[in-house]
Amino acid sequence: MKKIVILLLMLTPLKNFAVEFFNGTYAQALQKCKEENKLLFLDFTAVWCGPCHTMEIEVLNDPDVSKYLDEKFVVLKLDLDEPDTYYYREKFSVNGIPDYTIINFEGNQLAKHLGSCSKKELLVFFNSIEKSKRLTIEQIDEKLNELKKIYDEKPNAQSLYVYLNFLLKYKQDGALAVKIYKDATAIKKNNIIQIPKLLAHYFAQNNDENSFKNLVDFMSEKGAGQSLISARALAFYEFYIAKNDINQARKYLDEYLDMLTEDKSWEDVSVRIMRIKNFTYTYKQYSWGVKALEKLKDNYAGAYANKKRLPITGHLYQLALMNYLDGNCANTQQNIIEYKKYQSGFNHLSAYNTENEKMMERMTGCNEKTK
C-alpha cells in the first residue's frame, strides 16, 4: 500500500507556476492591485519582439520568478502596436522593449527594468523594489554609489537611465543629473534619446525650469551635432507633454519630424513613424497623423525610393489605421489596396513589421454604414 501511495504522489502533477497575465483593462488591473495589496507589473511587448518572447518563456515562466510575480504583482501585458496602449507607452516613458514597469495601485511608477536579463538579475530587481520602500539616507547614498559604479563599468543607455532615475527620485538633484548627462554625451560622442526624455519629464513635473533651460542650452550649443539638435526638439516635446500642453508639444514634434539626417535612411524614417504613431494614438490626433505620414514620405523621398530595404507596408498600414480611426473609410480602403499590392512583394520579419491582422480585418470591413 505504501508503494502505491508513493507512486500516486509521484504521478500527481505539482503546481505549475507559469506567469499568469491579467485578463482585463489597465483600470481593472489597478483596482485588483488595490483589493489584493499588490503592485502592478506592466510587461510592454510586441508580436515582433524576439527578446520579449524569449524573456517570457525562459525567465518570466521560471518557477521562482512566476511564483514571486503571483505573490507580489498583478501582471498586465501591453502590446505596443495596439492603439489603446500608446497612452501608457507615453505615460511610462517606454523607449524600448522588453520593458518591465512597476507601479502602485495609485498609478505611480516605482521602478523600471529595461531590456533582457537573466532570472538572477530580475530577482535582484524585485528585491531592490522591496528595499526601496524603506531606504534610509545612508542606504540611498549607498545605492547611488552602487548604480554609479555599474554605469562607470558599463556606460550604456540602460545603466545611465537607471542611475539618473534613482538620483532624481531620491535626491531631486536636477542640476547634477544634467551634468552627468553632459559628461555621458561627451564620452559616447552621440546622444542618448532616453535620457533627455527622462529629464524633461522630471523637470516639467517638478517645475524645475532652470535645470530644463540648462539641458536645452547644452543641446543647442554650436557644434553639438545633428543628433543633439534633434534630441533638443524632442526634449521640448517631452517637456510640454508632461505639462499637458498638446499644442506646444505638437509644434516641437513637427520640428523634429522635419529634420533630415545626412543619409536619410529607412531606419531614420522608422523612428519618425514611431513618433507619429505614439502621438497620434495617445492623443487621438488622427488627421494630424495622416498629414504627418504623408509629409514624411515627401521629405524622405530617397529612403522611400530604396525598394531593396523599404518595408512600405508598415507605412501604408499606419495610414489605413489612422484614416479608419478618423472615420474616413474611402481613404482606408485605398490604403489597404496599396498595402496588399506591396505586401505580396515584401516579406520582412523585423521591427518594422507591425501590421496587426485582426485590425486589418476590421479595417477591410469599413464602410460608410459601419464607421
Coordinates of C-alpha atoms in Angstrom, one line a residue:
M1 CA 0.0 0.0 0.0
K2 CA 2.9 2.4 0.9
K3 CA 4.4 1.8 -2.6
I4 CA 1.1 2.6 -4.3
V5 CA 0.7 5.9 -2.3
I6 CA 4.3 6.9 -3.2
L7 CA 3.7 6.1 -6.9
L8 CA 0.4 8.1 -6.9
L9 CA 2.3 11.1 -5.3
M10 CA 4.9 10.8 -8.0
L11 CA 2.3 10.8 -10.7
T12 CA 0.4 13.8 -9.2
P13 CA 1.4 16.9 -11.1
L14 CA 3.0 19.7 -8.9
K15 CA 1.6 23.2 -9.2
N16 CA 2.9 24.7 -12.4
F17 CA 4.0 28.3 -11.7
A18 CA 3.6 29.8 -15.2
V19 CA 3.3 33.5 -15.3
E20 CA -0.4 34.4 -15.2
F21 CA -1.3 37.6 -17.1
F22 CA -4.3 39.6 -16.0
N23 CA -7.2 39.4 -18.5
G24 CA -8.7 42.9 -18.2
T25 CA -8.1 46.6 -18.7
Y26 CA -5.4 48.8 -17.0
A27 CA -8.0 50.3 -14.7
Q28 CA -9.3 46.9 -13.7
A29 CA -5.8 45.8 -13.0
L30 CA -5.2 48.8 -10.7
Q31 CA -8.4 48.0 -8.9
K32 CA -7.3 44.4 -8.4
C33 CA -3.9 45.7 -7.0
K34 CA -5.8 47.8 -4.5
E35 CA -8.0 45.0 -3.4
E36 CA -5.2 42.5 -3.0
N37 CA -2.5 44.9 -1.8
K38 CA -0.2 44.2 -4.8
L39 CA 1.8 46.1 -7.2
L40 CA 1.2 46.3 -11.0
F41 CA 3.8 44.7 -13.2
L42 CA 3.4 46.1 -16.7
D43 CA 5.0 43.9 -19.4
F44 CA 5.4 46.1 -22.5
T45 CA 5.9 43.8 -25.5
A46 CA 5.1 43.3 -29.2
V47 CA 4.4 40.4 -31.6
W48 CA 7.7 41.1 -33.5
C49 CA 9.9 41.4 -30.4
G50 CA 12.0 38.2 -30.2
P51 CA 13.7 39.1 -26.9
C52 CA 10.3 39.7 -25.3
H53 CA 9.1 36.2 -26.2
T54 CA 12.4 34.7 -25.0
M55 CA 12.1 36.5 -21.7
E56 CA 8.5 35.3 -21.2
I57 CA 9.4 31.7 -22.0
E58 CA 12.7 31.4 -20.2
V59 CA 12.6 34.0 -17.4
L60 CA 9.0 35.0 -16.5
N61 CA 7.9 31.4 -16.7
D62 CA 10.7 30.2 -14.5
P63 CA 9.1 28.7 -11.3
D64 CA 10.8 31.0 -8.9
V65 CA 10.1 34.2 -10.9
S66 CA 6.5 33.3 -11.7
K67 CA 5.8 32.4 -8.1
Y68 CA 7.2 35.7 -7.0
L69 CA 5.1 37.5 -9.6
D70 CA 2.0 35.7 -8.5
E71 CA 2.5 36.6 -4.8
K72 CA 3.5 40.3 -5.2
F73 CA 2.1 41.5 -8.5
V74 CA -0.8 41.8 -10.9
V75 CA 0.8 41.2 -14.3
L76 CA -0.6 43.0 -17.3
K77 CA 0.8 42.6 -20.8
L78 CA 0.5 45.6 -23.1
D79 CA 1.2 45.3 -26.9
L80 CA 3.0 48.4 -28.2
D81 CA 1.2 48.2 -31.5
E82 CA -2.3 48.3 -30.1
P83 CA -3.6 51.9 -30.4
D84 CA -5.0 51.8 -26.9
T85 CA -1.5 51.1 -25.5
Y86 CA 0.0 54.3 -26.8
Y87 CA -1.2 56.4 -23.8
Y88 CA 0.6 54.1 -21.4
R89 CA 3.6 54.0 -23.6
E90 CA 4.0 57.7 -23.3
K91 CA 2.9 57.9 -19.7
F92 CA 5.6 55.5 -18.5
S93 CA 8.3 56.5 -21.0
V94 CA 8.7 53.3 -22.9
N95 CA 11.6 53.7 -25.2
G96 CA 12.4 50.1 -26.0
I97 CA 11.3 46.5 -25.2
P98 CA 11.3 44.3 -23.2
D99 CA 10.2 46.9 -20.7
Y100 CA 9.0 46.0 -17.2
T101 CA 7.5 48.9 -15.4
I102 CA 6.3 48.6 -11.8
I103 CA 3.6 50.9 -10.4
N104 CA 1.4 51.1 -7.3
F105 CA -2.4 51.0 -7.2
E106 CA -2.5 54.8 -7.4
G107 CA -0.8 54.7 -10.8
N108 CA 2.6 56.0 -9.7
Q109 CA 5.7 54.5 -11.2
L110 CA 8.0 52.9 -8.7
A111 CA 10.7 51.2 -10.8
K112 CA 11.6 50.2 -14.4
H113 CA 13.7 47.4 -15.9
L114 CA 14.8 47.8 -19.5
G115 CA 16.0 45.0 -21.7
S116 CA 16.5 41.3 -21.5
C117 CA 18.1 39.8 -18.4
S118 CA 18.7 36.6 -16.5
K119 CA 16.5 35.1 -13.8
K120 CA 19.0 36.2 -11.2
E121 CA 19.1 39.8 -12.4
L122 CA 15.3 40.0 -12.4
L123 CA 15.0 38.7 -8.9
V124 CA 17.6 41.2 -7.8
F125 CA 15.5 43.9 -9.5
F126 CA 12.4 42.7 -7.5
N127 CA 14.5 42.7 -4.3
S128 CA 15.6 46.3 -4.9
I129 CA 11.9 47.4 -5.2
E130 CA 11.2 45.9 -1.7
K131 CA 14.3 47.6 -0.3
S132 CA 13.4 51.0 -1.9
K133 CA 10.2 51.2 0.2
R134 CA 12.3 51.7 3.4
L135 CA 15.6 53.3 2.4
T136 CA 17.4 55.5 4.9
I137 CA 19.5 58.4 3.7
E138 CA 22.7 56.3 4.1
Q139 CA 21.1 53.5 2.1
I140 CA 20.1 55.9 -0.7
D141 CA 23.7 57.2 -0.9
E142 CA 25.0 53.6 -0.9
K143 CA 22.6 52.7 -3.7
L144 CA 23.6 55.7 -5.7
N145 CA 27.2 54.8 -5.4
E146 CA 26.4 51.2 -6.5
L147 CA 24.5 52.4 -9.6
K148 CA 27.3 54.9 -10.4
K149 CA 29.8 52.1 -10.2
I150 CA 27.7 49.9 -12.5
Y151 CA 27.4 52.8 -15.0
D152 CA 31.1 53.6 -14.9
E153 CA 32.0 49.9 -15.5
K154 CA 29.4 49.6 -18.3
P155 CA 28.4 53.0 -19.6
N156 CA 25.4 52.4 -21.8
A157 CA 21.9 53.9 -22.1
Q158 CA 20.3 51.4 -19.7
S159 CA 22.8 51.7 -16.9
L160 CA 22.7 55.5 -17.2
Y161 CA 18.9 55.6 -17.2
V162 CA 18.6 53.5 -14.1
Y163 CA 21.3 55.7 -12.3
L164 CA 19.7 59.0 -13.2
N165 CA 16.1 57.7 -12.5
F166 CA 17.2 56.8 -9.0
L167 CA 19.1 60.1 -8.5
L168 CA 16.0 62.2 -9.5
K169 CA 13.6 60.1 -7.4
Y170 CA 15.6 60.1 -4.2
K171 CA 17.9 63.2 -4.4
Q172 CA 15.8 65.5 -6.6
D173 CA 19.0 67.0 -7.9
G174 CA 18.2 68.1 -11.4
A175 CA 21.4 70.1 -11.9
L176 CA 23.6 67.1 -11.1
A177 CA 21.5 64.9 -13.4
V178 CA 22.2 67.4 -16.3
K179 CA 25.9 67.4 -15.5
I180 CA 26.0 63.6 -15.6
Y181 CA 24.2 63.6 -18.9
K182 CA 26.6 66.2 -20.4
D183 CA 29.6 64.1 -19.3
A184 CA 27.9 60.9 -20.7
T185 CA 27.3 62.6 -24.1
A186 CA 30.9 63.7 -24.3
I187 CA 32.0 60.1 -23.7
K188 CA 29.6 58.5 -26.0
K189 CA 30.1 61.1 -28.7
N190 CA 26.4 60.9 -29.6
N191 CA 23.0 61.5 -28.0
I192 CA 21.1 59.0 -25.8
I193 CA 17.5 59.7 -26.6
Q194 CA 16.0 58.1 -23.4
I195 CA 17.9 60.4 -21.1
P196 CA 16.6 63.8 -22.4
K197 CA 13.1 62.3 -22.2
L198 CA 13.6 61.3 -18.6
L199 CA 15.0 64.6 -17.6
A200 CA 12.4 66.7 -19.5
H201 CA 9.5 64.8 -17.9
Y202 CA 11.0 65.2 -14.4
F203 CA 11.7 68.9 -14.8
A204 CA 8.2 69.6 -16.1
Q205 CA 6.5 67.7 -13.3
N206 CA 8.7 69.4 -10.7
N207 CA 8.6 72.9 -12.2
D208 CA 12.4 72.9 -12.4
E209 CA 12.7 75.5 -15.2
N210 CA 16.3 76.3 -14.6
S211 CA 17.6 72.7 -15.0
F212 CA 15.5 72.3 -18.1
K213 CA 16.9 75.5 -19.6
N214 CA 20.4 74.2 -18.7
L215 CA 19.6 71.0 -20.6
V216 CA 18.3 72.5 -23.8
D217 CA 21.1 75.2 -23.8
F218 CA 23.6 72.4 -23.8
M219 CA 21.8 70.6 -26.6
S220 CA 21.8 73.9 -28.6
E221 CA 25.5 74.7 -28.3
K222 CA 27.4 75.3 -31.5
G223 CA 29.0 72.1 -32.7
A224 CA 26.6 70.0 -30.7
G225 CA 25.8 67.8 -33.8
Q226 CA 22.6 66.8 -35.5
S227 CA 21.8 64.1 -33.0
L228 CA 21.7 66.6 -30.1
I229 CA 19.8 69.2 -32.1
S230 CA 17.1 66.6 -32.9
A231 CA 17.1 65.5 -29.3
R232 CA 16.6 69.1 -28.3
A233 CA 13.3 69.3 -30.2
L234 CA 12.3 66.0 -28.6
A235 CA 13.2 67.3 -25.1
F236 CA 10.9 70.3 -25.7
Y237 CA 8.2 67.9 -26.9
E238 CA 8.5 65.7 -23.8
F239 CA 8.6 68.8 -21.6
Y240 CA 5.3 70.1 -22.9
I241 CA 3.7 66.6 -23.0
A242 CA 4.4 66.4 -19.2
K243 CA 2.8 69.9 -18.9
N244 CA -0.2 68.6 -20.8
D245 CA 0.3 71.4 -23.4
I246 CA -0.5 69.3 -26.5
N247 CA -0.4 72.2 -29.0
Q248 CA 3.2 73.2 -27.9
A249 CA 4.2 69.6 -27.8
R250 CA 3.0 69.1 -31.4
K251 CA 4.9 72.2 -32.5
Y252 CA 8.2 70.7 -31.4
L253 CA 7.3 67.2 -32.7
D254 CA 6.7 68.8 -36.1
E255 CA 10.1 70.5 -35.9
Y256 CA 11.7 67.1 -35.1
L257 CA 9.9 65.3 -37.9
D258 CA 11.1 67.9 -40.5
M259 CA 14.8 67.4 -39.5
L260 CA 16.6 65.4 -42.2
T261 CA 19.6 63.3 -41.4
E262 CA 22.6 63.0 -43.7
D263 CA 21.8 59.6 -45.1
K264 CA 18.0 59.9 -45.0
S265 CA 17.9 56.1 -44.3
W266 CA 14.8 54.0 -43.7
E267 CA 16.0 53.3 -40.1
D268 CA 15.7 57.1 -39.5
V269 CA 12.3 57.1 -41.2
S270 CA 11.1 54.2 -39.0
V271 CA 12.0 56.1 -35.8
R272 CA 9.9 59.1 -37.0
I273 CA 7.0 56.9 -37.9
M274 CA 7.1 55.5 -34.4
R275 CA 6.9 59.1 -33.0
I276 CA 4.0 59.9 -35.2
K277 CA 2.2 56.7 -34.1
N278 CA 2.8 57.5 -30.4
F279 CA 1.4 61.0 -30.6
T280 CA -1.5 60.1 -33.0
Y281 CA -2.9 57.2 -30.9
T282 CA -2.1 58.7 -27.5
Y283 CA -3.8 62.0 -28.1
K284 CA -6.3 60.8 -30.8
Q285 CA -4.8 63.2 -33.4
Y286 CA -5.7 61.0 -36.3
S287 CA -6.0 63.8 -39.0
W288 CA -2.6 65.2 -37.9
G289 CA -1.1 61.7 -38.1
V290 CA -2.3 61.2 -41.7
K291 CA -0.8 64.5 -42.7
A292 CA 2.4 63.9 -40.8
L293 CA 2.9 60.5 -42.5
E294 CA 2.2 61.9 -46.0
K295 CA 4.7 64.8 -45.3
L296 CA 7.3 62.4 -44.0
K297 CA 7.1 60.5 -47.3
D298 CA 7.7 63.7 -49.2
N299 CA 10.6 64.7 -47.0
Y300 CA 12.3 61.3 -47.1
A301 CA 11.6 60.5 -50.8
G302 CA 15.1 59.0 -51.1
A303 CA 14.5 56.5 -48.3
Y304 CA 11.1 55.5 -49.7
A305 CA 12.7 55.0 -53.2
N306 CA 15.0 52.4 -51.8
K307 CA 12.9 49.3 -52.8
K308 CA 15.6 46.9 -51.5
R309 CA 15.1 47.9 -47.9
L310 CA 11.8 49.7 -47.8
P311 CA 9.1 47.9 -45.8
I312 CA 6.5 50.3 -47.1
T313 CA 3.6 48.1 -45.9
G314 CA 4.2 49.4 -42.4
H315 CA 3.8 53.0 -43.6
L316 CA 0.6 52.1 -45.5
Y317 CA -0.8 50.1 -42.6
Q318 CA -0.5 53.1 -40.3
L319 CA -2.1 55.4 -42.9
A320 CA -5.0 52.9 -43.2
L321 CA -5.4 52.7 -39.4
M322 CA -5.3 56.4 -38.8
N323 CA -7.9 57.0 -41.6
Y324 CA -10.0 54.3 -40.2
L325 CA -9.9 55.7 -36.6
D326 CA -10.6 59.1 -38.1
G327 CA -13.8 57.7 -39.8
N328 CA -12.5 58.1 -43.4
C329 CA -13.4 54.7 -44.9
A330 CA -12.7 55.7 -48.5
N331 CA -9.1 56.6 -47.7
T332 CA -8.8 53.5 -45.5
Q333 CA -9.9 51.2 -48.4
Q334 CA -7.5 52.9 -50.8
N335 CA -4.6 52.5 -48.3
I336 CA -5.5 48.8 -47.9
I337 CA -5.4 48.3 -51.7
E338 CA -1.9 49.8 -51.9
Y339 CA -0.9 47.8 -48.8
K340 CA -1.9 44.5 -50.4
K341 CA -0.1 45.4 -53.6
Y342 CA 3.2 45.9 -51.7
Q343 CA 2.6 43.1 -49.2
S344 CA 3.0 40.5 -51.9
G345 CA 6.4 41.9 -52.8
F346 CA 7.9 42.2 -49.3
N347 CA 8.2 39.5 -46.6
H348 CA 10.0 41.4 -43.9
L349 CA 10.3 40.0 -40.4
S350 CA 11.7 42.9 -38.5
A351 CA 10.8 45.7 -36.1
Y352 CA 9.1 47.4 -39.0
N353 CA 6.6 44.6 -39.4
T354 CA 3.9 45.9 -37.1
E355 CA 0.8 45.1 -39.0
N356 CA -2.0 43.6 -36.9
E357 CA -4.0 41.1 -38.9
K358 CA -7.1 41.3 -36.7
M359 CA -7.1 45.1 -37.1
M360 CA -6.7 44.6 -40.9
E361 CA -9.9 42.5 -40.9
R362 CA -11.8 45.3 -39.1
M363 CA -10.4 48.0 -41.5
T364 CA -11.2 45.9 -44.6
G365 CA -14.9 45.8 -43.5
C366 CA -15.0 49.6 -43.0
N367 CA -17.7 51.4 -44.9
E368 CA -20.0 54.3 -44.5
K369 CA -22.6 52.3 -42.6
T370 CA -20.1 50.7 -40.1
K371 CA -17.7 53.5 -39.5

